[in-house]
Short mmCIF file of C-alpha atoms in Angstrom, two decimals:
data_model
loop_
_atom_site.label_atom_id
_atom_site.label_comp_id
_atom_site.label_asym_id
_atom_site.label_seq_id
_atom_site.Cartn_x
_atom_site.Cartn_y
_atom_site.Cartn_z
CA GLY C 20 0.14 0.04 -0.19
CA GLY C 21 2.58 2.24 0.79
CA GLY C 22 3.73 2.66 -3.18
CA THR C 23 0.13 3.46 -3.87
CA ALA C 24 -0.17 6.38 -1.11
CA MET C 25 3.07 7.65 -2.71
CA ASN C 26 1.35 7.74 -6.01
CA ALA C 27 -1.34 9.55 -4.57
CA ASP C 28 0.53 12.16 -3.07
CA ARG C 29 2.47 12.32 -6.26
CA GLY C 30 -0.60 12.82 -7.88
CA GLN C 31 -2.20 15.40 -5.40
CA SER C 32 1.05 17.71 -5.93
CA TYR C 33 1.11 17.47 -9.66
CA LEU C 34 -3.12 18.23 -9.39
CA ASP C 35 -1.93 21.50 -7.14
CA ARG C 36 0.89 22.30 -9.84
CA THR C 37 -1.17 22.05 -12.68
CA ILE C 38 -4.52 24.17 -11.37
CA GLY C 39 -1.77 26.69 -10.17
CA ARG C 40 -0.71 26.98 -14.06
CA LEU C 41 -4.02 26.78 -15.67
CA ARG C 42 -5.22 29.71 -13.18
CA LEU C 43 -2.20 31.73 -14.64
CA PHE C 44 -2.60 31.51 -17.99
CA GLY C 45 -6.49 31.31 -17.79
CA THR C 46 -7.23 28.77 -20.25
CA ASP C 47 -6.38 24.87 -21.04
CA LEU C 48 -3.17 24.25 -22.23
CA GLN C 49 -1.64 22.13 -25.23
CA GLU C 50 -1.18 18.83 -22.95
CA ILE C 51 -3.92 19.50 -20.44
CA GLU C 52 -7.86 18.89 -20.82
CA VAL C 53 -10.40 20.52 -18.12
CA LYS C 54 -13.87 19.16 -18.22
CA GLU C 55 -16.43 19.80 -15.44
CA SER C 56 -18.34 16.54 -16.29
CA VAL C 57 -20.76 16.44 -13.51
CA ASN C 58 -22.97 13.93 -14.47
CA HIS C 59 -21.85 12.21 -17.59
CA LEU C 60 -18.69 12.38 -20.05
CA PRO C 61 -18.74 15.09 -22.16
CA LYS C 62 -19.38 13.98 -25.89
CA SER C 63 -15.80 15.22 -27.11
CA MET C 64 -14.06 12.96 -24.80
CA GLY C 65 -13.15 10.54 -27.27
CA GLU C 66 -11.67 13.14 -29.51
CA THR C 67 -9.30 14.19 -26.44
CA LEU C 68 -8.21 10.40 -25.70
CA SER C 69 -7.54 10.11 -29.78
CA ALA C 70 -5.95 13.64 -29.93
CA PHE C 71 -3.36 12.93 -26.72
CA ALA C 72 -2.57 9.24 -28.14
CA ASN C 73 -1.88 10.60 -31.23
CA GLY C 74 0.47 13.10 -30.38
CA THR C 75 2.82 13.65 -27.45
CA GLY C 76 0.14 12.22 -24.72
CA GLY C 77 -1.61 14.56 -22.18
CA ASP C 78 -3.67 14.79 -18.85
CA VAL C 79 -7.35 14.61 -18.58
CA LEU C 80 -8.75 16.77 -15.27
CA LEU C 81 -12.62 16.25 -14.74
CA GLY C 82 -14.58 17.57 -11.81
CA VAL C 83 -13.22 21.04 -12.56
CA SER C 84 -15.05 23.91 -13.66
CA GLU C 85 -12.80 26.57 -16.08
CA ARG C 86 -15.37 29.07 -16.01
CA ASP C 87 -15.07 29.28 -12.06
CA GLY C 88 -11.14 29.86 -12.04
CA PHE C 89 -10.61 26.35 -12.46
CA SER C 90 -12.16 25.43 -9.26
CA PRO C 91 -14.10 22.32 -8.21
CA ALA C 92 -17.38 21.63 -10.24
CA PRO C 93 -20.68 21.39 -7.83
CA HIS C 94 -22.18 17.62 -7.35
CA PHE C 95 -19.52 16.18 -9.64
CA GLN C 96 -20.00 12.43 -9.35
CA ALA C 97 -16.38 11.34 -9.13
CA ASN C 98 -16.92 7.57 -9.05
CA ARG C 99 -19.28 7.28 -11.71
CA ILE C 100 -17.13 9.79 -14.18
CA GLN C 101 -14.14 7.37 -13.47
CA ASP C 102 -15.79 4.34 -14.39
CA ALA C 103 -17.07 6.15 -17.56
CA LEU C 104 -13.82 7.01 -18.39
CA SER C 105 -12.19 3.79 -17.84
CA ASN C 106 -14.96 2.42 -19.61
CA LEU C 107 -14.69 4.46 -22.57
CA CYS C 108 -10.89 3.89 -22.88
CA ALA C 109 -10.97 0.18 -22.89
CA GLU C 110 -14.24 -0.28 -25.05
CA GLY C 111 -14.66 2.63 -26.80
CA MET C 112 -11.07 3.57 -28.44
CA GLU C 113 -9.30 1.62 -30.94
CA PRO C 114 -6.67 0.53 -29.94
CA PRO C 115 -8.01 0.64 -26.64
CA LEU C 116 -6.25 3.01 -24.39
CA ARG C 117 -5.14 2.42 -20.40
CA PRO C 118 -4.46 5.37 -18.76
CA MET C 119 -3.06 5.89 -15.46
CA ILE C 120 -6.55 7.05 -13.46
CA THR C 121 -6.67 8.24 -10.25
CA LEU C 122 -8.57 10.68 -7.55
CA ALA C 123 -7.18 13.73 -6.02
CA GLU C 124 -8.64 16.38 -4.01
CA LEU C 125 -9.31 20.15 -5.34
CA GLY C 126 -10.45 22.44 -2.22
CA GLY C 127 -11.79 19.47 -0.54
CA ALA C 128 -13.65 17.96 -3.26
CA PRO C 129 -12.51 14.72 -5.37
CA VAL C 130 -11.09 15.39 -9.27
CA VAL C 131 -10.19 12.72 -11.93
CA MET C 132 -6.89 12.72 -13.51
CA ALA C 133 -5.98 10.46 -16.32
CA ARG C 134 -2.65 10.64 -17.68
CA VAL C 135 -2.87 9.67 -21.42
CA ALA C 136 0.39 8.31 -22.83
CA GLU C 137 1.34 8.57 -26.31
CA LEU C 138 0.93 5.50 -28.19
CA PRO C 139 3.55 3.70 -30.21
CA PRO C 140 4.00 4.85 -33.99
CA ARG C 141 3.12 1.10 -34.84
CA ASP C 142 -0.46 1.17 -32.98
CA LYS C 143 -1.17 4.69 -34.15
CA PRO C 144 -3.99 6.25 -35.03
CA CYS C 145 -5.97 5.67 -32.39
CA TYR C 146 -9.55 6.86 -33.18
CA VAL C 147 -13.10 6.61 -31.24
CA LYS C 148 -14.38 3.30 -32.52
CA LYS C 149 -17.95 4.08 -33.13
CA ARG C 150 -16.84 7.19 -35.88
CA GLY C 151 -14.51 5.00 -37.42
CA LEU C 152 -10.81 5.79 -38.63
CA ARG C 153 -11.49 8.34 -41.02
CA GLN C 154 -13.89 10.52 -39.07
CA GLY C 155 -12.30 9.18 -35.37
CA SER C 156 -8.92 10.03 -35.60
CA PHE C 157 -7.74 13.39 -33.88
CA ILE C 158 -4.49 15.12 -33.34
CA ARG C 159 -3.88 18.36 -30.80
CA THR C 160 -3.41 21.54 -32.06
CA GLY C 161 -3.44 24.54 -29.35
CA ASP C 162 -5.98 23.74 -26.93
CA GLY C 163 -8.22 22.13 -29.35
CA ASP C 164 -8.73 18.99 -31.31
CA ARG C 165 -8.76 18.53 -34.90
CA HIS C 166 -9.58 15.69 -37.26
CA MET C 167 -6.39 13.94 -38.85
CA THR C 168 -6.10 14.53 -42.64
CA ASP C 169 -5.81 11.38 -44.86
CA TYR C 170 -2.51 11.87 -45.28
CA GLU C 171 -1.72 11.95 -41.92
CA ILE C 172 -3.95 8.83 -41.10
CA ASP C 173 -2.10 7.04 -43.99
CA ARG C 174 1.30 8.23 -42.97
CA LEU C 175 1.11 6.28 -39.60
CA LEU C 176 -0.66 3.33 -41.25
CA GLU C 177 2.45 3.30 -43.47
CA GLU C 178 4.39 3.19 -40.34
CA HIS C 179 2.85 -0.40 -39.78
CA GLU C 180 5.12 -2.12 -42.44
CA GLN C 181 8.25 -0.93 -44.63
CA PRO C 182 7.36 1.65 -47.34
CA GLN C 183 8.44 0.82 -50.92
CA HIS C 184 7.49 4.12 -52.49
CA ASP C 185 11.32 4.53 -53.37
CA ALA C 186 11.38 1.25 -55.20
CA GLU C 187 8.51 2.29 -57.56
CA LEU C 188 9.35 2.35 -61.21
CA VAL C 189 9.67 5.73 -63.23
CA GLY C 190 7.51 4.38 -65.97
CA ASP C 191 8.77 7.37 -68.29
CA ALA C 192 12.54 7.81 -67.70
CA SER C 193 15.24 5.32 -69.07
CA VAL C 194 18.84 4.51 -68.28
CA ASP C 195 19.69 7.38 -70.31
CA ASP C 196 18.39 9.80 -67.64
CA LEU C 197 21.26 8.41 -65.10
CA ASP C 198 24.54 10.73 -64.65
CA ASP C 199 27.46 8.38 -66.17
CA ALA C 200 29.68 10.29 -63.65
CA LEU C 201 27.33 9.29 -60.77
CA VAL C 202 26.96 5.84 -61.78
CA ALA C 203 30.69 5.15 -62.64
CA GLY C 204 31.20 6.31 -58.81
CA LEU C 205 28.92 4.45 -57.49
CA ILE C 206 29.97 1.06 -59.49
CA ALA C 207 33.41 1.63 -58.70
CA ARG C 208 32.66 1.79 -54.92
CA GLU C 209 30.56 -1.00 -54.92
CA ARG C 210 33.18 -3.15 -56.55
CA ALA C 211 35.59 -2.14 -53.74
CA VAL C 212 33.37 -2.62 -50.85
CA HIS C 213 31.69 -5.45 -51.95
CA PRO C 214 34.15 -7.53 -54.00
CA ARG C 215 32.77 -10.66 -53.67
CA VAL C 216 29.35 -9.89 -54.47
CA SER C 217 29.67 -7.43 -57.14
CA GLY C 218 32.97 -7.73 -58.46
CA SER C 219 32.38 -9.81 -61.28
CA LEU C 220 28.69 -8.78 -62.04
CA ALA C 221 27.78 -6.12 -65.28
CA ASP C 222 27.08 -2.68 -64.02
CA GLU C 223 23.67 -3.10 -64.90
CA VAL C 224 22.96 -6.04 -62.48
CA ILE C 225 24.86 -4.00 -59.97
CA LEU C 226 22.26 -1.23 -60.55
CA GLN C 227 19.44 -3.56 -60.31
CA ASN C 228 20.75 -5.34 -57.05
CA LEU C 229 21.14 -1.81 -55.48
CA ARG C 230 17.26 -1.33 -56.43
CA ALA C 231 18.40 1.84 -58.66
CA LEU C 232 17.10 0.11 -61.76
CA ALA C 233 14.49 -2.39 -62.46
CA PRO C 234 12.82 -3.93 -65.57
CA ASP C 235 9.22 -2.89 -66.37
CA GLU C 236 6.66 -5.37 -67.47
CA ASP C 237 8.03 -5.58 -71.24
CA ALA C 238 11.66 -6.25 -69.59
CA VAL C 239 12.90 -2.81 -70.26
CA LEU C 240 15.06 -1.32 -67.75
CA ARG C 241 13.95 1.80 -66.19
CA PRO C 242 15.40 3.80 -63.12
CA THR C 243 13.36 3.58 -59.63
CA ILE C 244 12.59 6.70 -58.09
CA ALA C 245 15.34 5.85 -55.83
CA GLY C 246 17.58 5.72 -58.62
CA LEU C 247 16.75 8.50 -60.51
CA LEU C 248 17.01 10.98 -57.05
CA ALA C 249 20.54 9.30 -56.27
CA LEU C 250 22.00 9.11 -59.56
CA GLY C 251 19.55 11.24 -62.30
CA ARG C 252 20.80 13.88 -64.19
CA TYR C 253 17.66 16.04 -63.77
CA PRO C 254 15.22 13.94 -61.75
CA GLN C 255 12.51 16.90 -61.64
CA LYS C 256 12.27 16.34 -65.52
CA TYR C 257 9.68 13.65 -63.85
CA TYR C 258 9.15 15.33 -60.47
CA PRO C 259 9.12 18.75 -60.60
CA ARG C 260 8.56 19.41 -57.05
CA LEU C 261 11.15 16.93 -55.33
CA ALA C 262 13.63 19.87 -55.29
CA VAL C 263 15.00 21.92 -52.28
CA THR C 264 13.45 25.59 -51.96
CA PHE C 265 15.87 28.30 -50.16
CA ALA C 266 14.99 31.39 -48.65
CA SER C 267 16.46 33.98 -46.56
CA PHE C 268 14.19 36.41 -44.85
CA PRO C 269 15.64 39.74 -43.02
CA GLY C 270 13.39 39.60 -40.03
CA ARG C 271 12.43 36.41 -37.69
CA THR C 272 9.09 35.63 -39.79
CA LYS C 273 8.39 35.25 -43.25
CA SER C 274 6.50 38.72 -43.62
CA ASP C 275 7.98 42.19 -42.67
CA GLY C 276 5.65 43.29 -40.57
CA GLY C 277 3.17 44.52 -43.58
CA GLY C 278 1.87 40.91 -44.15
CA VAL C 279 3.95 40.59 -47.59
CA PRO C 280 6.91 38.18 -47.25
CA SER C 281 10.26 39.85 -47.37
CA LEU C 282 13.05 38.35 -48.94
CA LEU C 283 17.04 38.72 -49.16
CA ASP C 284 17.52 35.51 -51.14
CA SER C 285 15.74 32.69 -52.65
CA GLU C 286 16.06 29.98 -55.18
CA THR C 287 14.76 26.41 -56.16
CA LEU C 288 17.71 23.95 -56.32
CA VAL C 289 17.12 21.10 -58.58
CA GLY C 290 19.40 18.25 -59.63
CA PRO C 291 20.36 14.77 -58.00
CA ILE C 292 20.54 14.45 -54.54
CA PRO C 293 24.11 14.75 -54.46
CA ALA C 294 23.87 18.23 -56.26
CA LEU C 295 20.98 19.59 -54.31
CA VAL C 296 23.10 18.82 -50.76
CA ALA C 297 25.95 21.00 -52.36
CA ASP C 298 23.56 23.97 -53.86
CA THR C 299 22.00 24.34 -50.83
CA LEU C 300 25.21 24.29 -48.42
CA GLY C 301 26.33 27.16 -51.04
CA ALA C 302 23.15 28.90 -50.41
CA VAL C 303 23.47 29.02 -46.66
CA ARG C 304 27.06 29.63 -47.02
CA ARG C 305 26.16 32.75 -49.28
CA ASN C 306 23.82 33.92 -46.60
CA MET C 307 25.59 33.87 -43.37
CA ARG C 308 28.83 35.87 -41.78
CA THR C 309 31.73 34.10 -40.30
CA GLY C 310 33.07 35.84 -37.19
CA GLY C 311 36.38 35.10 -35.47
CA LEU C 312 38.02 34.12 -32.40
CA ILE C 313 41.57 34.55 -31.11
CA ASP C 314 42.43 30.96 -30.20
CA GLY C 315 46.17 30.79 -28.75
CA ALA C 316 47.96 32.37 -31.59
CA PHE C 317 45.63 31.70 -34.61
CA ARG C 318 42.52 32.67 -35.68
CA LYS C 319 39.61 30.44 -35.44
CA ASP C 320 36.74 31.14 -37.96
CA LEU C 321 32.96 30.91 -36.25
CA PRO C 322 30.25 30.66 -38.93
CA ASP C 323 26.85 31.34 -38.08
CA TYR C 324 25.96 27.76 -38.97
CA PRO C 325 28.62 25.11 -39.04
CA LEU C 326 28.25 23.70 -42.44
CA VAL C 327 28.97 20.23 -41.76
CA ALA C 328 26.04 19.87 -39.26
CA VAL C 329 23.82 21.73 -42.02
CA ARG C 330 25.43 19.23 -44.60
CA GLU C 331 24.21 16.44 -42.18
CA ALA C 332 21.00 18.09 -41.62
CA VAL C 333 19.91 18.70 -45.70
CA THR C 334 20.98 15.06 -46.42
CA ASN C 335 18.76 13.44 -43.70
CA ALA C 336 15.76 15.53 -45.06
CA LEU C 337 16.34 14.46 -48.71
CA MET C 338 16.77 10.86 -47.39
CA HIS C 339 14.35 10.30 -44.82
CA ARG C 340 11.62 12.45 -46.33
CA ASP C 341 8.27 11.12 -47.63
CA TYR C 342 8.18 9.92 -51.17
CA SER C 343 4.56 8.18 -51.06
CA ALA C 344 2.83 9.38 -54.51
CA VAL C 345 0.70 12.26 -52.80
CA ALA C 346 3.90 14.19 -50.86
CA ARG C 347 5.74 14.50 -54.46
CA GLY C 348 4.62 17.61 -54.81
CA MET C 349 6.07 18.84 -51.67
CA GLN C 350 9.50 19.98 -51.46
CA VAL C 351 12.22 20.13 -48.75
CA GLN C 352 12.17 23.65 -47.28
CA VAL C 353 15.34 25.58 -45.96
CA ASN C 354 14.48 28.81 -44.13
CA MET C 355 16.92 31.55 -43.11
CA TYR C 356 16.02 33.74 -40.25
CA GLU C 357 17.64 36.68 -38.75
CA ASP C 358 17.96 34.58 -35.51
CA ARG C 359 17.73 30.72 -36.95
CA LEU C 360 17.59 28.20 -39.82
CA GLU C 361 14.59 25.95 -40.35
CA ILE C 362 14.98 22.55 -42.70
CA THR C 363 11.86 20.92 -43.21
CA ASN C 364 10.53 18.12 -45.06
CA PRO C 365 7.41 16.20 -45.61
CA GLY C 366 6.81 13.10 -43.18
CA GLY C 367 7.61 12.65 -39.47
CA LEU C 368 9.86 10.46 -37.76
CA TYR C 369 9.70 6.77 -39.38
CA GLY C 370 9.26 3.47 -37.39
CA THR C 371 9.83 3.38 -33.72
CA LEU C 372 12.06 6.43 -33.82
CA THR C 373 10.84 9.05 -31.10
CA LEU C 374 12.21 12.30 -30.36
CA ASP C 375 13.78 11.46 -27.47
CA MET C 376 15.78 8.69 -29.19
CA LEU C 377 16.93 11.02 -31.91
CA GLY C 378 21.14 10.77 -31.74
CA ALA C 379 20.68 7.74 -29.40
CA PRO C 380 23.33 4.82 -30.23
CA GLY C 381 21.82 1.95 -31.55
CA PHE C 382 18.63 3.81 -32.82
CA SER C 383 17.94 4.13 -36.37
CA ALA C 384 14.65 3.64 -38.67
CA THR C 385 14.84 4.08 -42.37
CA ARG C 386 11.73 4.85 -44.37
CA ASN C 387 13.38 4.54 -48.04
CA GLN C 388 15.43 1.84 -47.16
CA HIS C 389 16.59 1.61 -51.12
CA LEU C 390 17.48 5.48 -51.28
CA SER C 391 19.77 5.32 -48.04
CA LEU C 392 21.50 2.19 -49.46
CA LEU C 393 21.93 4.07 -52.51
CA LEU C 394 23.35 7.33 -51.04
CA GLU C 395 25.78 5.39 -49.02
CA GLU C 396 27.39 4.31 -52.11
CA THR C 397 26.94 7.56 -54.26
CA PRO C 398 30.25 9.83 -54.28
CA TYR C 399 29.81 13.60 -54.30
CA PRO C 400 32.17 15.14 -56.99
CA ASP C 401 34.46 16.53 -54.59
CA GLY C 402 35.14 13.72 -52.80
CA GLY C 403 33.03 11.65 -49.87
CA PHE C 404 30.09 9.93 -49.86
CA VAL C 405 26.50 11.35 -49.59
CA ALA C 406 25.27 9.33 -46.61
CA GLU C 407 28.51 8.10 -44.95
CA ASN C 408 27.10 9.09 -41.89
CA ARG C 409 23.61 6.80 -41.67
CA GLY C 410 22.78 6.41 -38.56
CA THR C 411 24.98 8.41 -36.72
CA GLY C 412 24.28 11.79 -38.65
CA TYR C 413 22.38 13.60 -35.77
CA GLN C 414 24.95 12.73 -33.64
CA ARG C 415 27.24 14.39 -35.96
CA ILE C 416 25.42 17.63 -36.24
CA VAL C 417 25.14 17.94 -32.04
CA SER C 418 28.85 17.41 -31.56
CA GLU C 419 29.48 20.05 -34.53
CA LEU C 420 27.38 22.38 -33.09
CA ALA C 421 29.09 21.74 -29.51
CA GLU C 422 32.34 22.14 -31.06
CA ASN C 423 31.18 25.49 -32.52
CA LEU C 424 30.23 26.71 -29.04
CA MET C 425 26.41 26.41 -29.91
CA PRO C 426 23.01 24.25 -28.74
CA SER C 427 22.01 21.61 -29.89
CA PRO C 428 18.90 21.79 -32.77
CA VAL C 429 15.34 22.11 -31.80
CA ALA C 430 13.63 19.00 -33.57
CA LYS C 431 9.74 19.03 -34.15
CA SER C 432 7.97 15.88 -35.42
CA THR C 433 4.45 15.52 -36.77
CA ALA C 434 2.24 13.30 -38.72
CA SER C 435 2.87 14.78 -42.02
CA TYR C 436 6.44 16.44 -41.51
CA PHE C 437 9.74 16.97 -39.52
CA SER C 438 11.91 19.93 -38.84
CA LEU C 439 15.16 20.88 -37.18
CA THR C 440 15.87 24.48 -36.04
CA PHE C 441 19.45 25.46 -35.68
CA GLU C 442 19.58 28.92 -33.64
CA LYS C 443 22.06 31.34 -35.11
CA ARG C 444 25.58 31.65 -33.43
CA ARG C 445 25.83 34.55 -31.00
CA LEU C 446 28.56 36.70 -30.86
CA SER C 447 31.53 36.08 -28.51
CA LYS C 448 33.12 38.05 -25.95
CA GLU C 449 36.05 37.56 -27.65
CA GLU C 450 34.85 39.03 -31.27
CA HIS C 451 33.48 42.40 -29.57
CA GLY C 452 36.93 42.65 -28.75
CA THR C 453 37.85 43.64 -32.27
CA LEU C 454 34.98 46.26 -32.40
CA PRO C 455 35.48 49.90 -32.07
CA ALA C 456 36.29 51.45 -29.07
CA GLY C 457 33.29 53.95 -28.95
CA GLY C 458 30.33 53.80 -26.72
CA MET C 459 27.61 54.48 -29.19
CA GLU C 460 28.91 52.36 -31.77
CA LYS C 461 29.37 49.51 -28.80
CA ALA C 462 25.54 50.41 -27.91
CA ILE C 463 24.39 49.69 -31.69
CA LEU C 464 26.46 46.65 -31.97
CA ALA C 465 24.71 45.38 -28.76
CA ALA C 466 21.30 46.29 -30.35
CA VAL C 467 22.32 44.57 -33.79
CA GLU C 468 23.60 41.37 -31.75
CA GLU C 469 20.26 41.00 -29.60
CA SER C 470 17.87 41.27 -32.26
CA GLY C 471 19.51 40.18 -35.35
CA SER C 472 19.26 43.47 -37.25
CA VAL C 473 18.26 47.18 -36.52
CA SER C 474 16.75 50.20 -38.21
CA ALA C 475 17.57 54.03 -38.09
CA ARG C 476 13.99 54.56 -36.03
CA GLU C 477 14.82 51.93 -33.42
CA LEU C 478 18.21 53.23 -33.10
CA MET C 479 16.83 56.72 -32.72
CA GLU C 480 13.99 55.43 -29.99
CA MET C 481 16.88 53.56 -27.86
CA SER C 482 19.13 56.42 -28.21
CA GLY C 483 17.38 59.79 -27.85
CA LEU C 484 19.28 61.20 -30.95
CA SER C 485 18.33 62.54 -34.09
CA ARG C 486 18.03 60.42 -37.32
CA GLY C 487 21.22 62.63 -38.14
CA GLY C 488 23.16 61.87 -35.05
CA VAL C 489 22.03 57.92 -35.15
CA MET C 490 23.33 57.76 -38.88
CA ARG C 491 26.60 59.21 -38.34
CA TYR C 492 27.35 56.14 -36.08
CA VAL C 493 25.77 53.91 -38.50
CA ASN C 494 27.21 55.43 -41.15
CA ARG C 495 31.15 54.92 -39.43
CA LEU C 496 30.54 51.40 -39.13
CA VAL C 497 28.92 50.29 -42.48
CA ASP C 498 31.95 52.21 -43.88
CA GLY C 499 34.23 49.92 -41.24
CA GLY C 500 33.08 46.90 -42.80
CA ILE C 501 31.20 45.87 -39.54
CA LEU C 502 27.45 46.40 -40.57
CA GLU C 503 25.98 46.20 -44.05
CA HIS C 504 22.88 47.39 -45.50
CA MET C 505 20.04 44.88 -46.15
CA TYR C 506 18.09 46.50 -49.00
CA PRO C 507 19.13 48.75 -51.73
CA GLY C 508 19.76 52.33 -51.24
CA ARG C 509 17.38 54.42 -49.84
CA SER C 510 14.71 51.60 -49.33
CA PRO C 511 12.11 53.00 -46.55
CA LYS C 512 12.42 49.35 -44.84
CA GLN C 513 16.16 49.58 -44.65
CA ARG C 514 17.78 47.57 -41.70
CA TYR C 515 21.45 47.06 -40.71
CA ARG C 516 23.01 43.86 -39.21
CA LEU C 517 26.52 42.28 -39.00
CA LYS C 518 28.28 42.36 -42.37
CA ARG C 519 28.29 38.72 -43.55
#
């Protein structure tokens, strides 16, 4: 009984803390659902249970009135509601849920608490049985539950067995669509690494064994999607959207405040995956600054984003993204803001892999197994192989960032997308030592460092100086090669940032 008492104590202190948070924010939170439920369960209870089980879990509090400042609901029938909730979880949900349901006290009155755990991917989606899979599957957004889309449901169902989208034939393509240099590099590598298996085989047989080519119904060899993406001259001839879109924005959002997207640089990158990775890296390099740190007798360059880490992230996005028919109209997006870099791909984490397991040794799950295998053997034109860190790519990203005095990336995974966000490196104290001595210049540079960029108006408000007074200092910093304009000449949107 001691364990139960301890669990009850823990539950009570959790309830007290939670009610405190709810009163502070004045509303339900993303991971907490509060209902009065005096005589019966609300009709939406199944939706909430489904949403929590399909998301990252959550807590249900019943017998609490949100209208009265999260106080006990009068006449709450705790035992009846506890039984009804337990029954709904066991009989009304598919698969059945087994949350931990406990009773606690709020102001001397009983409250029913249930902790709903996230289901493993192989058991999702959880749905309200009587509404069926397509109408009864929900996901949590903000403080509400919404229907899962067919795309989200299909991605979750796909987790139950190995997808084969990357092995599909590209019916209109031919062997001539493959890049001779990439194919030659792949075959040389395959013969060197697996001489017993591939040493004496013809090139085309090796490409078939690696699922880069396969015969169609007329026995004509055609590239697979994996073969075209890894080795093709121009895969976008057949799939225009299987590309990378790069954009650099001057602020922290896509719009400049007027609701109109404001861009410093943007392009759509095309070609096979080796070219996509190299060109995306070039776009990131072109749009960032590199600062210096004096390390002993040597100057060490510290970029906004370590390019080795960016390369791993872009490679992972292209290798593990969703290539199902419905997702072939979506690109990988690489967006650079004044304070961060975001890399987003269609399709969330695959298989048993969760955010908690990312980077843990021994945990790896591959949605596109044929493409992944091909990319391990596909060379970059300037040396090295596209996916030589398969299975350890995320660890490489974290260690590269740490080496550059930067925090780990922030990962987000939903049923429909995965994103990795790198925080822009902040200027080190050592770098500040190389800046001009003047007090006003230092104040301007501190403002730029804090917010990424500043306008003359913002500096006027901060300093109390006239526009002319502010611009005298700003122009000195621009002429000294420390600050730069973000827009042409006399643009009314003009802002200043550290020179890249």
